[in-house]
Amino acid sequence: MDRIICNECGKKYSGYYIVRVRFDELGEYENLCHECSNKRMADLLGINLINLRKDSLTMEDIDGKEHFFKIRRQLFPQGIILEALEIKEDVPEGYSIAVDDELDCNQYDLEIKLYQKVQNELYTKYIESKEMFGEEFLSIKDDKVIGRIDYDETSEGETPLVVIGGKEYTWNQLGKMLTSYEGWQFKLEMFDFTEDVE
Ligand SMILES: [Zn+2]
């Protein structure tokens, strides 16, 4: 995977860690890594950014499988977003977990909140996979599922890809899981990725 050089610190980063920005309306766009961009934004906004305890972390899920996350911080005039992005082969894939708060929040608490949210999500299982007659059968564990809606290249965006528990499922696979609920009702609710999962 091609890496992009940050105009400020000169280090090379994967695409997900680079933003193309300009801070001056008449200035030119440049490639900055997230942390260099955050530093400039912090100067403009007049706030101090803490040094994060980690820039990456590895955590096991409920099945003992390891997940590697990169921590990405994004600073906006409206607030701070901290994200844990699961990375596989240098590309974000799987879990994408985030928290946010206002600029004057306690940033140490926000960082801890992110790690707790990562742990909670890795320890919640929504989909069960069973093998029957040599075939994999997927089912919804406790009649409830929470996930993320993503772009499905294979359907060219006609139907979404859903990411549940860091795993990708096609719309069809989710539909199949729902067939065992024939006659039931359902509730479909959308919420922002920084909101708490309940
Ligand atoms: Zn940089």
JSON list of N, CA, C and O in Angstrom, two decimals, residues 97-130:
[
{"chain": "A", "resi": 97, "resn": "ILE", "atom": "N", "xyz": [-14.32, 2.30, 16.17]},
{"chain": "A", "resi": 97, "resn": "ILE", "atom": "CA", "xyz": [-14.99, 2.67, 17.42]},
{"chain": "A", "resi": 97, "resn": "ILE", "atom": "C", "xyz": [-14.57, 4.09, 17.79]},
{"chain": "A", "resi": 97, "resn": "ILE", "atom": "O", "xyz": [-13.38, 4.42, 17.73]},
{"chain": "A", "resi": 98, "resn": "ALA", "atom": "N", "xyz": [-15.52, 4.93, 18.14]},
{"chain": "A", "resi": 98, "resn": "ALA", "atom": "CA", "xyz": [-15.17, 6.33, 18.38]},
{"chain": "A", "resi": 98, "resn": "ALA", "atom": "C", "xyz": [-15.92, 6.93, 19.55]},
{"chain": "A", "resi": 98, "resn": "ALA", "atom": "O", "xyz": [-17.02, 6.49, 19.91]},
{"chain": "A", "resi": 99, "resn": "VAL", "atom": "N", "xyz": [-15.31, 7.94, 20.15]},
{"chain": "A", "resi": 99, "resn": "VAL", "atom": "CA", "xyz": [-15.97, 8.74, 21.18]},
{"chain": "A", "resi": 99, "resn": "VAL", "atom": "C", "xyz": [-15.70, 10.21, 20.83]},
{"chain": "A", "resi": 99, "resn": "VAL", "atom": "O", "xyz": [-14.74, 10.51, 20.12]},
{"chain": "A", "resi": 100, "resn": "ASP", "atom": "N", "xyz": [-16.54, 11.08, 21.31]},
{"chain": "A", "resi": 100, "resn": "ASP", "atom": "CA", "xyz": [-16.27, 12.50, 21.08]},
{"chain": "A", "resi": 100, "resn": "ASP", "atom": "C", "xyz": [-16.71, 13.33, 22.27]},
{"chain": "A", "resi": 100, "resn": "ASP", "atom": "O", "xyz": [-17.46, 12.87, 23.12]},
{"chain": "A", "resi": 101, "resn": "ASP", "atom": "N", "xyz": [-16.17, 14.52, 22.32]},
{"chain": "A", "resi": 101, "resn": "ASP", "atom": "CA", "xyz": [-16.57, 15.46, 23.37]},
{"chain": "A", "resi": 101, "resn": "ASP", "atom": "C", "xyz": [-16.20, 16.87, 22.94]},
{"chain": "A", "resi": 101, "resn": "ASP", "atom": "O", "xyz": [-15.60, 17.06, 21.88]},
{"chain": "A", "resi": 102, "resn": "GLU", "atom": "N", "xyz": [-16.57, 17.83, 23.77]},
{"chain": "A", "resi": 102, "resn": "GLU", "atom": "CA", "xyz": [-16.30, 19.22, 23.39]},
{"chain": "A", "resi": 102, "resn": "GLU", "atom": "C", "xyz": [-14.83, 19.56, 23.61]},
{"chain": "A", "resi": 102, "resn": "GLU", "atom": "O", "xyz": [-14.10, 18.84, 24.28]},
{"chain": "A", "resi": 103, "resn": "LEU", "atom": "N", "xyz": [-14.41, 20.70, 23.04]},
{"chain": "A", "resi": 103, "resn": "LEU", "atom": "CA", "xyz": [-13.00, 21.08, 23.09]},
{"chain": "A", "resi": 103, "resn": "LEU", "atom": "C", "xyz": [-12.45, 21.23, 24.51]},
{"chain": "A", "resi": 103, "resn": "LEU", "atom": "O", "xyz": [-11.30, 20.95, 24.77]},
{"chain": "A", "resi": 104, "resn": "ASP", "atom": "N", "xyz": [-13.32, 21.68, 25.43]},
{"chain": "A", "resi": 104, "resn": "ASP", "atom": "CA", "xyz": [-12.82, 21.92, 26.79]},
{"chain": "A", "resi": 104, "resn": "ASP", "atom": "C", "xyz": [-13.03, 20.71, 27.70]},
{"chain": "A", "resi": 104, "resn": "ASP", "atom": "O", "xyz": [-12.98, 20.82, 28.92]},
{"chain": "A", "resi": 105, "resn": "CYS", "atom": "N", "xyz": [-13.23, 19.54, 27.10]},
{"chain": "A", "resi": 105, "resn": "CYS", "atom": "CA", "xyz": [-13.46, 18.34, 27.91]},
{"chain": "A", "resi": 105, "resn": "CYS", "atom": "C", "xyz": [-12.17, 17.90, 28.58]},
{"chain": "A", "resi": 105, "resn": "CYS", "atom": "O", "xyz": [-11.09, 18.39, 28.26]},
{"chain": "A", "resi": 106, "resn": "ASN", "atom": "N", "xyz": [-12.29, 16.94, 29.48]},
{"chain": "A", "resi": 106, "resn": "ASN", "atom": "CA", "xyz": [-11.11, 16.33, 30.06]},
{"chain": "A", "resi": 106, "resn": "ASN", "atom": "C", "xyz": [-10.61, 15.27, 29.07]},
{"chain": "A", "resi": 106, "resn": "ASN", "atom": "O", "xyz": [-11.20, 14.22, 28.91]},
{"chain": "A", "resi": 107, "resn": "GLN", "atom": "N", "xyz": [-9.51, 15.59, 28.40]},
{"chain": "A", "resi": 107, "resn": "GLN", "atom": "CA", "xyz": [-9.04, 14.71, 27.32]},
{"chain": "A", "resi": 107, "resn": "GLN", "atom": "C", "xyz": [-8.53, 13.37, 27.84]},
{"chain": "A", "resi": 107, "resn": "GLN", "atom": "O", "xyz": [-8.55, 12.37, 27.12]},
{"chain": "A", "resi": 108, "resn": "TYR", "atom": "N", "xyz": [-8.05, 13.36, 29.09]},
{"chain": "A", "resi": 108, "resn": "TYR", "atom": "CA", "xyz": [-7.58, 12.09, 29.67]},
{"chain": "A", "resi": 108, "resn": "TYR", "atom": "C", "xyz": [-8.77, 11.14, 29.85]},
{"chain": "A", "resi": 108, "resn": "TYR", "atom": "O", "xyz": [-8.70, 9.96, 29.56]},
{"chain": "A", "resi": 109, "resn": "ASP", "atom": "N", "xyz": [-9.88, 11.71, 30.34]},
{"chain": "A", "resi": 109, "resn": "ASP", "atom": "CA", "xyz": [-11.10, 10.90, 30.52]},
{"chain": "A", "resi": 109, "resn": "ASP", "atom": "C", "xyz": [-11.62, 10.40, 29.18]},
{"chain": "A", "resi": 109, "resn": "ASP", "atom": "O", "xyz": [-12.08, 9.27, 29.07]},
{"chain": "A", "resi": 110, "resn": "LEU", "atom": "N", "xyz": [-11.53, 11.26, 28.18]},
{"chain": "A", "resi": 110, "resn": "LEU", "atom": "CA", "xyz": [-12.04, 10.88, 26.85]},
{"chain": "A", "resi": 110, "resn": "LEU", "atom": "C", "xyz": [-11.24, 9.70, 26.29]},
{"chain": "A", "resi": 110, "resn": "LEU", "atom": "O", "xyz": [-11.79, 8.76, 25.73]},
{"chain": "A", "resi": 111, "resn": "GLU", "atom": "N", "xyz": [-9.92, 9.73, 26.52]},
{"chain": "A", "resi": 111, "resn": "GLU", "atom": "CA", "xyz": [-9.08, 8.63, 26.02]},
{"chain": "A", "resi": 111, "resn": "GLU", "atom": "C", "xyz": [-9.45, 7.32, 26.74]},
{"chain": "A", "resi": 111, "resn": "GLU", "atom": "O", "xyz": [-9.58, 6.27, 26.11]},
{"chain": "A", "resi": 112, "resn": "ILE", "atom": "N", "xyz": [-9.66, 7.41, 28.03]},
{"chain": "A", "resi": 112, "resn": "ILE", "atom": "CA", "xyz": [-10.04, 6.21, 28.78]},
{"chain": "A", "resi": 112, "resn": "ILE", "atom": "C", "xyz": [-11.40, 5.69, 28.33]},
{"chain": "A", "resi": 112, "resn": "ILE", "atom": "O", "xyz": [-11.62, 4.49, 28.18]},
{"chain": "A", "resi": 113, "resn": "LYS", "atom": "N", "xyz": [-12.31, 6.64, 28.06]},
{"chain": "A", "resi": 113, "resn": "LYS", "atom": "CA", "xyz": [-13.64, 6.26, 27.59]},
{"chain": "A", "resi": 113, "resn": "LYS", "atom": "C", "xyz": [-13.54, 5.47, 26.28]},
{"chain": "A", "resi": 113, "resn": "LYS", "atom": "O", "xyz": [-14.27, 4.50, 26.06]},
{"chain": "A", "resi": 114, "resn": "LEU", "atom": "N", "xyz": [-12.60, 5.88, 25.42]},
{"chain": "A", "resi": 114, "resn": "LEU", "atom": "CA", "xyz": [-12.43, 5.16, 24.16]},
{"chain": "A", "resi": 114, "resn": "LEU", "atom": "C", "xyz": [-11.99, 3.72, 24.41]},
{"chain": "A", "resi": 114, "resn": "LEU", "atom": "O", "xyz": [-12.55, 2.78, 23.86]},
{"chain": "A", "resi": 115, "resn": "TYR", "atom": "N", "xyz": [-10.99, 3.54, 25.29]},
{"chain": "A", "resi": 115, "resn": "TYR", "atom": "CA", "xyz": [-10.50, 2.17, 25.54]},
{"chain": "A", "resi": 115, "resn": "TYR", "atom": "C", "xyz": [-11.59, 1.31, 26.16]},
{"chain": "A", "resi": 115, "resn": "TYR", "atom": "O", "xyz": [-11.69, 0.12, 25.86]},
{"chain": "A", "resi": 116, "resn": "GLN", "atom": "N", "xyz": [-12.41, 1.92, 27.01]},
{"chain": "A", "resi": 116, "resn": "GLN", "atom": "CA", "xyz": [-13.52, 1.16, 27.61]},
{"chain": "A", "resi": 116, "resn": "GLN", "atom": "C", "xyz": [-14.54, 0.76, 26.56]},
{"chain": "A", "resi": 116, "resn": "GLN", "atom": "O", "xyz": [-15.07, -0.35, 26.58]},
{"chain": "A", "resi": 117, "resn": "LYS", "atom": "N", "xyz": [-14.78, 1.68, 25.63]},
{"chain": "A", "resi": 117, "resn": "LYS", "atom": "CA", "xyz": [-15.76, 1.39, 24.58]},
{"chain": "A", "resi": 117, "resn": "LYS", "atom": "C", "xyz": [-15.24, 0.26, 23.67]},
{"chain": "A", "resi": 117, "resn": "LYS", "atom": "O", "xyz": [-16.00, -0.62, 23.27]},
{"chain": "A", "resi": 118, "resn": "VAL", "atom": "N", "xyz": [-13.93, 0.30, 23.39]},
{"chain": "A", "resi": 118, "resn": "VAL", "atom": "CA", "xyz": [-13.33, -0.78, 22.58]},
{"chain": "A", "resi": 118, "resn": "VAL", "atom": "C", "xyz": [-13.54, -2.11, 23.29]},
{"chain": "A", "resi": 118, "resn": "VAL", "atom": "O", "xyz": [-13.99, -3.09, 22.71]},
{"chain": "A", "resi": 119, "resn": "GLN", "atom": "N", "xyz": [-13.23, -2.12, 24.58]},
{"chain": "A", "resi": 119, "resn": "GLN", "atom": "CA", "xyz": [-13.36, -3.36, 25.35]},
{"chain": "A", "resi": 119, "resn": "GLN", "atom": "C", "xyz": [-14.81, -3.85, 25.38]},
{"chain": "A", "resi": 119, "resn": "GLN", "atom": "O", "xyz": [-15.07, -5.03, 25.15]},
{"chain": "A", "resi": 120, "resn": "ASN", "atom": "N", "xyz": [-15.74, -2.92, 25.60]},
{"chain": "A", "resi": 120, "resn": "ASN", "atom": "CA", "xyz": [-17.16, -3.30, 25.62]},
{"chain": "A", "resi": 120, "resn": "ASN", "atom": "C", "xyz": [-17.59, -3.92, 24.30]},
{"chain": "A", "resi": 120, "resn": "ASN", "atom": "O", "xyz": [-18.28, -4.93, 24.28]},
{"chain": "A", "resi": 121, "resn": "GLU", "atom": "N", "xyz": [-17.16, -3.29, 23.21]},
{"chain": "A", "resi": 121, "resn": "GLU", "atom": "CA", "xyz": [-17.60, -3.80, 21.90]},
{"chain": "A", "resi": 121, "resn": "GLU", "atom": "C", "xyz": [-16.98, -5.15, 21.59]},
{"chain": "A", "resi": 121, "resn": "GLU", "atom": "O", "xyz": [-17.61, -6.00, 21.00]},
{"chain": "A", "resi": 122, "resn": "LEU", "atom": "N", "xyz": [-15.71, -5.32, 22.03]},
{"chain": "A", "resi": 122, "resn": "LEU", "atom": "CA", "xyz": [-15.06, -6.61, 21.75]},
{"chain": "A", "resi": 122, "resn": "LEU", "atom": "C", "xyz": [-15.65, -7.73, 22.61]},
{"chain": "A", "resi": 122, "resn": "LEU", "atom": "O", "xyz": [-15.49, -8.90, 22.30]},
{"chain": "A", "resi": 123, "resn": "TYR", "atom": "N", "xyz": [-16.32, -7.35, 23.68]},
{"chain": "A", "resi": 123, "resn": "TYR", "atom": "CA", "xyz": [-16.90, -8.36, 24.57]},
{"chain": "A", "resi": 123, "resn": "TYR", "atom": "C", "xyz": [-18.39, -8.54, 24.39]},
{"chain": "A", "resi": 123, "resn": "TYR", "atom": "O", "xyz": [-19.03, -9.22, 25.17]},
{"chain": "A", "resi": 124, "resn": "THR", "atom": "N", "xyz": [-18.94, -7.88, 23.37]},
{"chain": "A", "resi": 124, "resn": "THR", "atom": "CA", "xyz": [-20.36, -8.08, 23.09]},
{"chain": "A", "resi": 124, "resn": "THR", "atom": "C", "xyz": [-20.47, -8.87, 21.80]},
{"chain": "A", "resi": 124, "resn": "THR", "atom": "O", "xyz": [-19.85, -8.52, 20.80]},
{"chain": "A", "resi": 125, "resn": "LYS", "atom": "N", "xyz": [-21.22, -9.92, 21.86]},
{"chain": "A", "resi": 125, "resn": "LYS", "atom": "CA", "xyz": [-21.36, -10.76, 20.67]},
{"chain": "A", "resi": 125, "resn": "LYS", "atom": "C", "xyz": [-22.80, -10.70, 20.19]},
{"chain": "A", "resi": 125, "resn": "LYS", "atom": "O", "xyz": [-23.71, -10.99, 20.94]},
{"chain": "A", "resi": 126, "resn": "TYR", "atom": "N", "xyz": [-22.99, -10.29, 18.96]},
{"chain": "A", "resi": 126, "resn": "TYR", "atom": "CA", "xyz": [-24.35, -10.19, 18.43]},
{"chain": "A", "resi": 126, "resn": "TYR", "atom": "C", "xyz": [-24.67, -11.36, 17.49]},
{"chain": "A", "resi": 126, "resn": "TYR", "atom": "O", "xyz": [-25.82, -11.72, 17.32]},
{"chain": "A", "resi": 127, "resn": "ILE", "atom": "N", "xyz": [-23.63, -11.84, 16.83]},
{"chain": "A", "resi": 127, "resn": "ILE", "atom": "CA", "xyz": [-23.87, -12.90, 15.83]},
{"chain": "A", "resi": 127, "resn": "ILE", "atom": "C", "xyz": [-23.22, -14.20, 16.27]},
{"chain": "A", "resi": 127, "resn": "ILE", "atom": "O", "xyz": [-22.06, -14.21, 16.70]},
{"chain": "A", "resi": 128, "resn": "GLU", "atom": "N", "xyz": [-23.97, -15.26, 16.16]},
{"chain": "A", "resi": 128, "resn": "GLU", "atom": "CA", "xyz": [-23.41, -16.56, 16.48]},
{"chain": "A", "resi": 128, "resn": "GLU", "atom": "C", "xyz": [-23.24, -17.36, 15.20]},
{"chain": "A", "resi": 128, "resn": "GLU", "atom": "O", "xyz": [-24.09, -17.33, 14.32]},
{"chain": "A", "resi": 129, "resn": "SER", "atom": "N", "xyz": [-22.14, -18.04, 15.14]},
{"chain": "A", "resi": 129, "resn": "SER", "atom": "CA", "xyz": [-21.88, -18.85, 13.95]},
{"chain": "A", "resi": 129, "resn": "SER", "atom": "C", "xyz": [-21.82, -20.31, 14.37]},
{"chain": "A", "resi": 129, "resn": "SER", "atom": "O", "xyz": [-21.09, -20.67, 15.28]},
{"chain": "A", "resi": 130, "resn": "LYS", "atom": "N", "xyz": [-22.64, -21.12, 13.72]},
{"chain": "A", "resi": 130, "resn": "LYS", "atom": "CA", "xyz": [-22.63, -22.56, 14.03]},
{"chain": "A", "resi": 130, "resn": "LYS", "atom": "C", "xyz": [-22.39, -23.35, 12.77]},
{"chain": "A", "resi": 130, "resn": "LYS", "atom": "O", "xyz": [-22.80, -22.93, 11.69]}
]
